Short mmCIF file of C-alpha atoms in Angstrom, two decimals:
data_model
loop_
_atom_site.label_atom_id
_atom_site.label_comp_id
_atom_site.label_asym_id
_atom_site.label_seq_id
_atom_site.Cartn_x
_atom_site.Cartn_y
_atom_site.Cartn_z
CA UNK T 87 26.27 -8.06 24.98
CA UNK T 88 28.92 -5.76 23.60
CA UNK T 89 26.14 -3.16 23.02
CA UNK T 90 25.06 -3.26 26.41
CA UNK T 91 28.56 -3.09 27.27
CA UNK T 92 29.43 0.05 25.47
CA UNK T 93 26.20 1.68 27.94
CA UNK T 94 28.09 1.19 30.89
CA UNK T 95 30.88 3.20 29.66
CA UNK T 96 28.63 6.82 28.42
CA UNK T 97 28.23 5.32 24.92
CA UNK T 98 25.00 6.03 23.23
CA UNK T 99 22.58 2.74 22.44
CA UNK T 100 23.06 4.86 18.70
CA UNK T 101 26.89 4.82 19.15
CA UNK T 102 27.12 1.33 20.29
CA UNK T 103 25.36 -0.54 17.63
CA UNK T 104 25.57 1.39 14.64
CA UNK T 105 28.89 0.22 13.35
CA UNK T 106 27.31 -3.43 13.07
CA UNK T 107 24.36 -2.29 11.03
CA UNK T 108 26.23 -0.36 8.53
CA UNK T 109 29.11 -3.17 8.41
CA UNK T 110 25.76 -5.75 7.89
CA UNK T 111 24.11 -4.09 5.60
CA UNK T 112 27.54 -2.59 3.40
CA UNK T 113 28.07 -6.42 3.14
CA UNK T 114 25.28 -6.95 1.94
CA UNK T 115 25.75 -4.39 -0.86
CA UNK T 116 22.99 -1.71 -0.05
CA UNK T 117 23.51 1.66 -1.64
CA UNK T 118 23.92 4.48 0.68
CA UNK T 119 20.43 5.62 0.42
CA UNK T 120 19.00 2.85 1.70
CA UNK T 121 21.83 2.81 4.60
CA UNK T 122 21.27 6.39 5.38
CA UNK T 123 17.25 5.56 5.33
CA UNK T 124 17.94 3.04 8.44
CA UNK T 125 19.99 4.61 9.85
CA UNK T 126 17.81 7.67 10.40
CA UNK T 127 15.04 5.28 11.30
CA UNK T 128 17.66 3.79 13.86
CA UNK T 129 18.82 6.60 15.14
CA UNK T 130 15.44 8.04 15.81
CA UNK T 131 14.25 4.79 17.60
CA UNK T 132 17.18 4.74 20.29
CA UNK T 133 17.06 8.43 20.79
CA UNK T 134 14.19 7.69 23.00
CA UNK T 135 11.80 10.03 21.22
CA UNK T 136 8.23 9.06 21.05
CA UNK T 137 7.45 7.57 17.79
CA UNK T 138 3.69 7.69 18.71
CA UNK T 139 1.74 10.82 17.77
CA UNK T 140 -1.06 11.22 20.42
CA UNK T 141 -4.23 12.85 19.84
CA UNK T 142 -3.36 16.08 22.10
CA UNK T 143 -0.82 16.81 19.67
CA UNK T 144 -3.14 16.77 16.25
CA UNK T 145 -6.55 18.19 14.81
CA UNK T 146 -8.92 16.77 12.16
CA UNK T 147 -8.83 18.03 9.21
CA UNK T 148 -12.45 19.72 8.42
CA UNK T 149 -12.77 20.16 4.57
CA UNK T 150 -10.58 19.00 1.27
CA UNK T 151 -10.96 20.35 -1.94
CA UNK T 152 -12.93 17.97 -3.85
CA UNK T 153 -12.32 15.68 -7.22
CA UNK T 154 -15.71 16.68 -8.11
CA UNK T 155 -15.07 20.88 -9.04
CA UNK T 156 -11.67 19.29 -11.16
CA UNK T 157 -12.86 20.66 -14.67
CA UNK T 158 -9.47 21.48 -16.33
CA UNK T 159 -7.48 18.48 -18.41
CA UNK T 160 -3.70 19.76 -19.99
CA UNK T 161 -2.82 16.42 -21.53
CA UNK T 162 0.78 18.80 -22.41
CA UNK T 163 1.55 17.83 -18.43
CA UNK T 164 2.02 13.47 -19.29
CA UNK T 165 5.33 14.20 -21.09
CA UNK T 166 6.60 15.45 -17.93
CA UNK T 167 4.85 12.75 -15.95
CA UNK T 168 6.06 9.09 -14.98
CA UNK T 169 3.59 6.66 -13.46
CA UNK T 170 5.11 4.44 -10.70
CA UNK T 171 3.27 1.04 -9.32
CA UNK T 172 4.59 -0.73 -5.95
CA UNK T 173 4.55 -4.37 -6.76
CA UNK T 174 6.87 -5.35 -3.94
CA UNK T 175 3.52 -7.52 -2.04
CA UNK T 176 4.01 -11.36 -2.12
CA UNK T 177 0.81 -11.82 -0.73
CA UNK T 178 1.60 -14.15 1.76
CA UNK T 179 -1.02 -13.44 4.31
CA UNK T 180 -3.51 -14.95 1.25
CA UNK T 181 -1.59 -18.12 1.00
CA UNK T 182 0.44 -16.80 -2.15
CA UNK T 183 4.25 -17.60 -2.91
CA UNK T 184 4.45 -15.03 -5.85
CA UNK T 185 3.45 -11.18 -6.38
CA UNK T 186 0.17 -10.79 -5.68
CA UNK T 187 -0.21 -8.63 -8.74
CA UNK T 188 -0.23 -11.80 -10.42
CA UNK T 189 -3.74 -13.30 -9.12
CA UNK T 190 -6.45 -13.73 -11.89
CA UNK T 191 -9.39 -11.16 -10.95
CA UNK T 192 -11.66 -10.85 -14.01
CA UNK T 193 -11.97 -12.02 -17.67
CA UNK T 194 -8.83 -14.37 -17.15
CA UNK T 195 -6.67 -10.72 -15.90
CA UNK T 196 -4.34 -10.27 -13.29
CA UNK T 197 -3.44 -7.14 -11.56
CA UNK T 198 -0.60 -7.02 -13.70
CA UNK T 199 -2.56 -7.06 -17.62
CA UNK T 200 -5.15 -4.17 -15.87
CA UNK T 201 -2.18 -1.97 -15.10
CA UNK T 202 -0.52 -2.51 -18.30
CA UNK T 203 -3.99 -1.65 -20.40
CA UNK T 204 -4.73 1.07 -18.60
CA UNK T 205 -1.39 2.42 -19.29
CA UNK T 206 -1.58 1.39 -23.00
CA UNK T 207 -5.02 3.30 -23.60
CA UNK T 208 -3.75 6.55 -21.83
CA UNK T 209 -0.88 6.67 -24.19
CA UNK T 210 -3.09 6.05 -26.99
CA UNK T 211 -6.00 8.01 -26.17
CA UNK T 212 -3.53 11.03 -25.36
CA UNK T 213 -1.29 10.34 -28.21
CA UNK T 214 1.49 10.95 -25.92
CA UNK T 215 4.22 8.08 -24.51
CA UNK T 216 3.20 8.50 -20.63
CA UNK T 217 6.32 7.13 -18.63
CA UNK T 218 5.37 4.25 -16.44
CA UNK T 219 7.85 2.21 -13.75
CA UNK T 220 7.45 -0.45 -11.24
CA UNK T 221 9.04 -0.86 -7.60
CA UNK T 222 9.19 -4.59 -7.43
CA UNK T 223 11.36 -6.71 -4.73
CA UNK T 224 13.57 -9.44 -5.13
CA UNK T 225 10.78 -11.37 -4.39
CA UNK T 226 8.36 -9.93 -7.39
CA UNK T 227 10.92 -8.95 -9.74
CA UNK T 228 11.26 -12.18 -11.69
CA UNK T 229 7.54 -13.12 -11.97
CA UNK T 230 6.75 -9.75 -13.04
CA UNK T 231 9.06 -8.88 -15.92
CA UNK T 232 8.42 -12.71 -17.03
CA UNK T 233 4.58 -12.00 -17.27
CA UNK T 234 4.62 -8.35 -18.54
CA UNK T 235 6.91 -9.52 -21.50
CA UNK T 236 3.42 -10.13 -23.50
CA UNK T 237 3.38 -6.15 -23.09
CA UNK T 238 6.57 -5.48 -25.22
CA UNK T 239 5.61 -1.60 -25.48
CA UNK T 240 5.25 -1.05 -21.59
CA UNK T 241 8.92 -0.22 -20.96
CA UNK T 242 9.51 3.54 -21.78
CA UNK T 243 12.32 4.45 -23.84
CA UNK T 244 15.50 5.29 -22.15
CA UNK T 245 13.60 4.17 -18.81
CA UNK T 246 14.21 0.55 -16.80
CA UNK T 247 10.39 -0.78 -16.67
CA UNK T 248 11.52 -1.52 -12.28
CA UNK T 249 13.71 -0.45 -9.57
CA UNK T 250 13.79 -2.42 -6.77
CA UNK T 251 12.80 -1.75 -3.14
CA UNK T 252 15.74 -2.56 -0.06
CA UNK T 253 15.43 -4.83 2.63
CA UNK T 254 16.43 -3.81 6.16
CA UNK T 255 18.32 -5.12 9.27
CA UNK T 256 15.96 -6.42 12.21
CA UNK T 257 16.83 -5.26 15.55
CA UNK T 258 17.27 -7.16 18.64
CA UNK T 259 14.27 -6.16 21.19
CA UNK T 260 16.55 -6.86 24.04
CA UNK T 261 19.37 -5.09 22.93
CA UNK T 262 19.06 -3.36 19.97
CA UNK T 263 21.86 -5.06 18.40
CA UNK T 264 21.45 -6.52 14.85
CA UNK T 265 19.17 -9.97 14.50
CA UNK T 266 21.02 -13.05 13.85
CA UNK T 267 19.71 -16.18 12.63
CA UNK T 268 21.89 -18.35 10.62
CA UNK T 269 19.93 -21.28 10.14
CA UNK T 270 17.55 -18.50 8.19
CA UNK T 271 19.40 -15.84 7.10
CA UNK T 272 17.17 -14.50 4.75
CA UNK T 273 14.45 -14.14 8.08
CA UNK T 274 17.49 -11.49 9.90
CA UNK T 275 16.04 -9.01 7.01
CA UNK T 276 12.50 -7.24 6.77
CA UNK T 277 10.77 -4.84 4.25
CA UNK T 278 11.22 -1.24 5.38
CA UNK T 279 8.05 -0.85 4.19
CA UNK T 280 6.85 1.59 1.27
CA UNK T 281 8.07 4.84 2.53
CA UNK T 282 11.08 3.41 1.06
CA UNK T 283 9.98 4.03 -1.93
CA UNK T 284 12.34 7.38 -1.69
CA UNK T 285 15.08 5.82 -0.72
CA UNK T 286 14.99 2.94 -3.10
CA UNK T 287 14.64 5.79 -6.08
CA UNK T 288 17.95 7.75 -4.81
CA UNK T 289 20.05 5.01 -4.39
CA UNK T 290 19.16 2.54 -7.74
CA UNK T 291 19.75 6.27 -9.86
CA UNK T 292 16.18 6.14 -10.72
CA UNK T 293 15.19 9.77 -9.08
CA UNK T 294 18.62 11.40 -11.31
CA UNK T 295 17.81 9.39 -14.34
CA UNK T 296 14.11 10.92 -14.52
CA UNK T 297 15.18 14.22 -13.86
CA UNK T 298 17.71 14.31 -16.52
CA UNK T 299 14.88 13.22 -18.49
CA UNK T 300 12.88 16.40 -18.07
CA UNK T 301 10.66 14.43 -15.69
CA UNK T 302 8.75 16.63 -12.94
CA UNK T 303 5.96 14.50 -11.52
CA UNK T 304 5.50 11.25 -10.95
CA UNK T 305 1.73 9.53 -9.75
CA UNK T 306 2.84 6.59 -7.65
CA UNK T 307 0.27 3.99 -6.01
CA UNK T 308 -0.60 0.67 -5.24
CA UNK T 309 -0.36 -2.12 -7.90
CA UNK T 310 -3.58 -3.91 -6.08
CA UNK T 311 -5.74 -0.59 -6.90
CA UNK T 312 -6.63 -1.31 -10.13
CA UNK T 313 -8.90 2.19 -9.49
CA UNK T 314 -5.91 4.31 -8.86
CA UNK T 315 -5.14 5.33 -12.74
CA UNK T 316 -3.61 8.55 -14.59
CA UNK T 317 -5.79 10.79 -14.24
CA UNK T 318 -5.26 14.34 -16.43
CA UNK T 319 -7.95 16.39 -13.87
CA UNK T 320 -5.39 15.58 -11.08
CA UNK T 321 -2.21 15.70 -12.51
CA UNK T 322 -3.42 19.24 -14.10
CA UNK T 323 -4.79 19.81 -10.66
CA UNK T 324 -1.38 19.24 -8.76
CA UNK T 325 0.60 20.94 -11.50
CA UNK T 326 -1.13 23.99 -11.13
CA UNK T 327 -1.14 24.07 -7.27
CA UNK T 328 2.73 24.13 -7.49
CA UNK T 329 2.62 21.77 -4.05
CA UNK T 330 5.32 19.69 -3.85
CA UNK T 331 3.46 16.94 -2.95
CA UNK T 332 -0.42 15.64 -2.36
CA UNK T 333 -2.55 12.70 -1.30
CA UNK T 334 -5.06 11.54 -2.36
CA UNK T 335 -8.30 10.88 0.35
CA UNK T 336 -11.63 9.12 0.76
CA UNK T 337 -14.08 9.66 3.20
CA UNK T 338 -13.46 7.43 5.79
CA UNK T 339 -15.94 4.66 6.81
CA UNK T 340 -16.49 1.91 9.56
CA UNK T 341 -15.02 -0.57 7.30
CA UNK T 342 -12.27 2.23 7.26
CA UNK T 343 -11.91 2.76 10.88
CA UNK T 344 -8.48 0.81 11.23
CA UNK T 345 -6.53 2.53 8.74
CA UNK T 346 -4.84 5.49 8.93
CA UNK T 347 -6.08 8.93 8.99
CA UNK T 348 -5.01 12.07 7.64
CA UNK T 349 -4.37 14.85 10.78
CA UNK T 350 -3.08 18.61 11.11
CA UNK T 351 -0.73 19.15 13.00
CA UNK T 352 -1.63 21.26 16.47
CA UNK T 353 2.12 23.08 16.34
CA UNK T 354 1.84 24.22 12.84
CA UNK T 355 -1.08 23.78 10.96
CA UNK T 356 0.36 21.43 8.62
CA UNK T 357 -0.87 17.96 7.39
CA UNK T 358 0.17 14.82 8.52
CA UNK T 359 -0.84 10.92 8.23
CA UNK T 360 -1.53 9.11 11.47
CA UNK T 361 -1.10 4.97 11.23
CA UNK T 362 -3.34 2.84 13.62
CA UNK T 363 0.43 1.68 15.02
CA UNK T 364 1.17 5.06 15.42
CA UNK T 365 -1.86 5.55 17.99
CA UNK T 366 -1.27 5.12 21.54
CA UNK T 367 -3.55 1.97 22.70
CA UNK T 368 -5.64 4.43 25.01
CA UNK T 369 -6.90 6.56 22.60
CA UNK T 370 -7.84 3.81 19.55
CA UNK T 371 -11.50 4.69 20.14
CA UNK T 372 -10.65 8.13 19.06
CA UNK T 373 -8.53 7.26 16.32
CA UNK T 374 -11.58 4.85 14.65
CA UNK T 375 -13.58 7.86 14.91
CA UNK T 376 -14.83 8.30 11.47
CA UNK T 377 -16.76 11.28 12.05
CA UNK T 378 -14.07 12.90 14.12
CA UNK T 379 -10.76 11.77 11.93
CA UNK T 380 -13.02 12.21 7.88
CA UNK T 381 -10.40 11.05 5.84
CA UNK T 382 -7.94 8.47 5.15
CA UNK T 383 -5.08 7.87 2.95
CA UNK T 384 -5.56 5.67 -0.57
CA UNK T 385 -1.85 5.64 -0.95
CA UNK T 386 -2.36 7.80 -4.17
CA UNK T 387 0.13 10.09 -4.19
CA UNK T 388 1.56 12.77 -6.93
CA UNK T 389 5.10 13.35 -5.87
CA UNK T 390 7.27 17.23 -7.37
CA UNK T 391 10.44 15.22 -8.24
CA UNK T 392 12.33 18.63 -8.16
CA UNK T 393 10.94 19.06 -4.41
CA UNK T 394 11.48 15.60 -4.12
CA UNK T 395 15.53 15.87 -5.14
CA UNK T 396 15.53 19.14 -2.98
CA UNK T 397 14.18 17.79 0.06
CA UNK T 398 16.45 14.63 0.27
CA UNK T 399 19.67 16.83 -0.62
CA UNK T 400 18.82 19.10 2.45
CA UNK T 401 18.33 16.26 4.67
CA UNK T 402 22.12 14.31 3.61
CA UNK T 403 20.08 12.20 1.28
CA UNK T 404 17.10 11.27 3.60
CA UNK T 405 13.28 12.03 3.56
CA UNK T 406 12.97 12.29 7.04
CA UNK T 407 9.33 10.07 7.71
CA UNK T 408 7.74 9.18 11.06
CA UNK T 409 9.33 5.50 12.11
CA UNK T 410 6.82 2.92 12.48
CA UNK T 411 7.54 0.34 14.91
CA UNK T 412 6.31 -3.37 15.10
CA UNK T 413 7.36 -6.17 17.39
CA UNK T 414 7.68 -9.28 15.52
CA UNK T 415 9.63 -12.51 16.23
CA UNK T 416 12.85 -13.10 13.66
CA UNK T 417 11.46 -16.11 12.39
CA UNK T 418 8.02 -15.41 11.45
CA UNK T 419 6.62 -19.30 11.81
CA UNK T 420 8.12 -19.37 15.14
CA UNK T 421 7.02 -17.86 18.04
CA UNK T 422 9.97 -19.05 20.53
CA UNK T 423 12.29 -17.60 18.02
CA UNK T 424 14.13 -14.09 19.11
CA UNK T 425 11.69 -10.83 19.68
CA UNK T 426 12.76 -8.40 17.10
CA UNK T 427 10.99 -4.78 16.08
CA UNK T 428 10.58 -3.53 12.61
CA UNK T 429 11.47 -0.49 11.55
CA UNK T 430 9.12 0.69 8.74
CA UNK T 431 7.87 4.04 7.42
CA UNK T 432 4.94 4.73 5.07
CA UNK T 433 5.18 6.80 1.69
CA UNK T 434 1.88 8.86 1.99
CA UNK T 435 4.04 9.80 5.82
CA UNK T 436 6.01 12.03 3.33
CA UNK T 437 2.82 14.62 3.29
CA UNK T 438 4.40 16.05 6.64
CA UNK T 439 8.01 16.41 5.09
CA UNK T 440 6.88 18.78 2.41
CA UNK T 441 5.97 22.45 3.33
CA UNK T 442 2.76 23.25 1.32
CA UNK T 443 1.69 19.58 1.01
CA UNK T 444 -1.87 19.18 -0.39
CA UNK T 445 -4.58 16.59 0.11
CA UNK T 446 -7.98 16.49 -2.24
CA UNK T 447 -10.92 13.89 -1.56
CA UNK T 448 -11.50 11.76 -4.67
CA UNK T 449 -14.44 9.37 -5.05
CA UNK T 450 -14.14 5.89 -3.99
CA UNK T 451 -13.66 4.99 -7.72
CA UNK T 452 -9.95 5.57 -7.29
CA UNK T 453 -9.59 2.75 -4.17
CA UNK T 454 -10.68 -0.77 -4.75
CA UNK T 455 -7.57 -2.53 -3.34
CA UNK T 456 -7.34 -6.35 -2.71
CA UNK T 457 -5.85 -6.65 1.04
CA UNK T 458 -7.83 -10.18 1.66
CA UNK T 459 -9.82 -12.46 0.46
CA UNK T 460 -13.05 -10.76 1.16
CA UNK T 461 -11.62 -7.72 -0.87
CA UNK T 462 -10.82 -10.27 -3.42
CA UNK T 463 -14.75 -12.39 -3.72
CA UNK T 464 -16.13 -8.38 -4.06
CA UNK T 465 -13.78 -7.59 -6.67
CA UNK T 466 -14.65 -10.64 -8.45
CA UNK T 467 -17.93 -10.27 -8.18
CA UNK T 468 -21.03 -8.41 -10.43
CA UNK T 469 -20.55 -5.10 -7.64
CA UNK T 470 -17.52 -4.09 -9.39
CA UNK T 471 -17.42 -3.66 -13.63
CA UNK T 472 -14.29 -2.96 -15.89
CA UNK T 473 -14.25 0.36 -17.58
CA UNK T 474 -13.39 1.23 -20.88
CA UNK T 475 -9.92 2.34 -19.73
CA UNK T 476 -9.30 -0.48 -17.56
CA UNK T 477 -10.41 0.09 -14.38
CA UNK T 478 -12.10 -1.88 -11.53
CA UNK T 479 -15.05 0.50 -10.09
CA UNK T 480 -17.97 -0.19 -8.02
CA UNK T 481 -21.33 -0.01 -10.57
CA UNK T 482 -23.28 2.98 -10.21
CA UNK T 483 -26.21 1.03 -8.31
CA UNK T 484 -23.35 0.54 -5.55
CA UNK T 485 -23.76 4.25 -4.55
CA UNK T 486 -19.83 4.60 -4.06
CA UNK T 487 -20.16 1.54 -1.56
CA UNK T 488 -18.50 -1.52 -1.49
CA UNK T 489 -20.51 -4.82 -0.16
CA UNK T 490 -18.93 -5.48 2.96
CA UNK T 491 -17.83 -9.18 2.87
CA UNK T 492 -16.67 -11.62 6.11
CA UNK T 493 -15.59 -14.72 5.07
CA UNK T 494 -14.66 -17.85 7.41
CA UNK T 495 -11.08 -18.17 8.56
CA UNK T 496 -11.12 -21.04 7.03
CA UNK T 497 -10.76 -19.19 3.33
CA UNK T 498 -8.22 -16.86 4.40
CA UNK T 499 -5.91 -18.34 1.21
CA UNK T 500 -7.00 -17.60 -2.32
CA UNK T 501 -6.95 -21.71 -2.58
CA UNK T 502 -9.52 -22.07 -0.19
CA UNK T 503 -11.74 -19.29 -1.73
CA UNK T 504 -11.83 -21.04 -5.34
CA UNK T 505 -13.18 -24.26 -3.24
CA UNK T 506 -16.00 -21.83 -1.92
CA UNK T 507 -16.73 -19.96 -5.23
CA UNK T 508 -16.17 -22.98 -7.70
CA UNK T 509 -18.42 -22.18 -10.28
CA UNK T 510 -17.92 -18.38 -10.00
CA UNK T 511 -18.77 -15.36 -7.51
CA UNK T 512 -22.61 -15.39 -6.69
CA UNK T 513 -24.29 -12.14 -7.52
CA UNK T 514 -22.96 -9.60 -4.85
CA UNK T 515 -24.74 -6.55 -6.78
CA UNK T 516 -27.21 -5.33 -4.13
CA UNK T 517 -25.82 -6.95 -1.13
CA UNK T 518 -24.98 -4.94 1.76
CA UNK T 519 -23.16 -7.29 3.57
CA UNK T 520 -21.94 -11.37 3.30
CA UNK T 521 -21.06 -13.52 6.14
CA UNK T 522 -20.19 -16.98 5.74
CA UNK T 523 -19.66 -18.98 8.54
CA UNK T 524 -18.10 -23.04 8.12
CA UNK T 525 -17.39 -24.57 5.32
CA UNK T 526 -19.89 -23.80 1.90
CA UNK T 527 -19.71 -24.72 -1.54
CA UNK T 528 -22.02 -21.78 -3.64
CA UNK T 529 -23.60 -23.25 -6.37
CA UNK T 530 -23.39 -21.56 -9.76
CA UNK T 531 -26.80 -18.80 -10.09
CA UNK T 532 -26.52 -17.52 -6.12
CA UNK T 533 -27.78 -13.66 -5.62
CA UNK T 534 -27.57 -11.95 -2.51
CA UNK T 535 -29.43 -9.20 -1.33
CA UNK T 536 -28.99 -7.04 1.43
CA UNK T 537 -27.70 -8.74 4.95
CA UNK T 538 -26.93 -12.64 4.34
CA UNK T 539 -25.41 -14.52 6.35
CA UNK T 540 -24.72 -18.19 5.37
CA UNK T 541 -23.90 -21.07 8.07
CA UNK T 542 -22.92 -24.95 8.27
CA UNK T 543 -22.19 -25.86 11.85
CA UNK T 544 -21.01 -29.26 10.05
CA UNK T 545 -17.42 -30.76 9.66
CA UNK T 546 -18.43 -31.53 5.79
CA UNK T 547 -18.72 -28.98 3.05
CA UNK T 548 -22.32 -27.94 2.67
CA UNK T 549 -23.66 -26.66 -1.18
CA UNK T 550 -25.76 -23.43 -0.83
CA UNK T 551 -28.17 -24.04 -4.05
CA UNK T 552 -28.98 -21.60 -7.02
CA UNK T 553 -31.69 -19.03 -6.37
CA UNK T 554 -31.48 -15.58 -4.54
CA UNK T 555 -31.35 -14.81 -1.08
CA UNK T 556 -32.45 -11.86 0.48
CA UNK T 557 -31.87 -10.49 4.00
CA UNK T 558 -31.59 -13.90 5.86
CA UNK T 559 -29.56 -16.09 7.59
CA UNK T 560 -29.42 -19.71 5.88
CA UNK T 561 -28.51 -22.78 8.30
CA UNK T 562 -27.36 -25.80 5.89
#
């Protein structure tokens, strides 16, 4: 009320309810990055600007250079490199309570003993100590360090193995005023999302500390891509381009179509990343356009930390990035409960904040991330092999694509997808496409082949039996 108040009297809807916020999240003993982060994003939504980005004002982006003419390796570059992992997810929209990095995937690994193998053979097959740091949250932090203790070698020398991400203040829909919920107060805070990746390196000293290590770039992506590893064609690649920054895109496809894209903009020429919640609702076909819109983000990004340092200094400590807003209700599990919006921005967003930004199309062997659990039965399953070094990529008789797999909601939780799968994934090699509809039990020895969709109308759990099917739809 005292916000809407302060209107009536010339203040601005900025003026009138920043004081709380900053006295909130001071209290809550936030560094002044990550209070300077919101409040940009705060100040941007209650300026009334349009935090959409509509198709008039953007152009596809025709060509990329391509992973594929990469011939030149400088090893030299990985002393002056640190690899960063976001391991912030808790997974809850598959059922989990802990990091998701810490589901088993293959041969008895999580997320978490990939990543650190992966690092481990690098350094060894280089001969040189690659840097490597996570960006857990309070939520991750714990499990993580707990289970990557096996790896006593991980943490680099002089380096903290994590920094953690911030949280930030909901906002009131009605008016704009911070969200209060004292029976829950933990539910009156919200993720910023990864863009805050920046702000979360200022403000915990990380960004100064590798700098004053002689650090200059740092590879940062997703800890569910177990494809998204050091790689010395694109670090040498980036290095020599002198960008300050550069993404890393695949060729969009309909199983893509939701994500976002990356754009040019129609003022300037320069590239940008477009989110679907970024789209105004009228033009979504045009924004799932895959032939239109080519390429989307992977969230692989190699980051200048000089530009990086530069950049924020310029801007009072901020990386200015697009604000992303979502309507949500404070308490998540209850519907009735206050409307609030989320202010979140996304770290590959940052391509736009950098003049001379780069993007280069890599093959899909660099994105297998686990989102759900139909990301999760592929992964597990005979499409995808373990490389030497560690990774998860699709087999060569895949073609560079990824068996598209619908499961029931009804195993939308990693629980409910061992009760489907409980003698192993069936063969998923050359299938094109899984459905399962109602509740099945696969029996150990099940290929698929092409289109298959399996079905039990039934209340009771039905057993699909050894053997291999092929192109069919199977009524139990």
């Amino acid at each position: 009320m005292g916000a809407v108040y302060s209107y009536l009297f010339g203040e601005s809807p900025f003026d009138a309810s920043w004081p709380a916020y900053e006295e909130k999240m001071r209290a809550e003993g936030l560094s002044n990055a990550a209070i300077a982060a919101f409040k940009y994003n705060f100040k941007m939504l209650t300026s009334g600007a349009n935090l959409m980005i509509p198709g008039e004002s953007i152009q596809p982006v025709e060509s990329l250079p391509d992973y594929a003419s990469l011939t030149t390796e400088d090893p030299a570059l990985l002393k002056s490199t640190v690899m960063v992992k976001l391991n912030g997810g808790l997974g809850t929209g598959m059922g989990l309570e802990k990091a998701k990095s810490l589901l088993d995937l293959k041969e008895g690994r999580n997320f978490l003993d990939f990543i650190a193998l992966q690092v481990e053979q690098m350094r060894s097959a280089t001969g040189v100590p690659l840097a490597f740091m996570l960006m857990n949250s309070f939520a991750t932090s714990a499990d993580t360090l707990a289970h990557l203790a096996k790896y006593p070698k991980l943490q680099t020398e002089g380096l903290p193995l994590e920094f953690q991400q911030n949280k930030a203040p909901k906002v009131v829909e009605a008016d704009l005023a911070p969200a209060a919920w004292p029976t829950k107060p933990d539910c009156e805070w919200c993720p910023p999302g990864h863009g805050d990746l920046y702000p979360a390196m200022l403000g915990s000293g990380t960004l100064e500390a590798l700098l004053a290590k002689g650090y200059k770039f740092m590879f940062v992506s997703n800890s569910d891509n177990l494809g998204a590893t050091m790689d010395l064609k694109l670090l040498t690649w980036f290095a020599e381009s002198a960008a300050p920054f550069a993404m890393e895109c695949a060729a969009r496809t309909d199983a893509d179509k939701k994500g976002g894209h990356l754009a040019k903009s129609a003022a300037t020429g320069d590239l940008l990343l477009r989110e679907s919640a970024q789209c105004p609702e009228a033009e979504e076909g045009d924004f799932q356009d895959v032939a239109k819109f080519k390429y989307f983000n992977t969230n692989n990004l190699w980051v200048n930390l000089e530009a990086l340092k530069k950049t924020m200094d310029e801007n009072e400590g901020v990386l200015p990035l697009p604000v992303i807003k979502n309507g949500k209700t404070v308490d998540p599990r209850d519907k009735k409960s206050t409307k609030v919006l989320q202010l979140e921005t996304a770290m590959g967003a940052a391509i736009a904040s950098f003049s001379g930004a780069q993007a280069i199309l890599i093959p899909r062997t660099r994105f297998a991330p686990v989102k759900t659990t139909n990301d999760m039965l592929a992964l597990m399953s005979d499409a995808y092999e373990i490389t030497r070094d560690h990774r998860m990529v699709l087999k060569g008789e895949r073609g560079g694509v990824p068996p598209t797999v619908k499961l029931d909601g009804a195993y939308k939780f990693v629980d409910a997808l061992k009760t489907l799968v409980p003698n192993g994934p069936p063969s998923l090699l050359h299938c094109s496409k899984l459905t399962v509809e109602g509740k099945v039990v696969f029996a150990k020895g099940v290929t698929f082949k092409g289109a298959v969709k399996v079905a039990n109308a039934g209340p009771e759990p039905k057993t699909l039996k050894a053997g291999t099917y092929q192109d069919q739809t199977v009524e139990l």
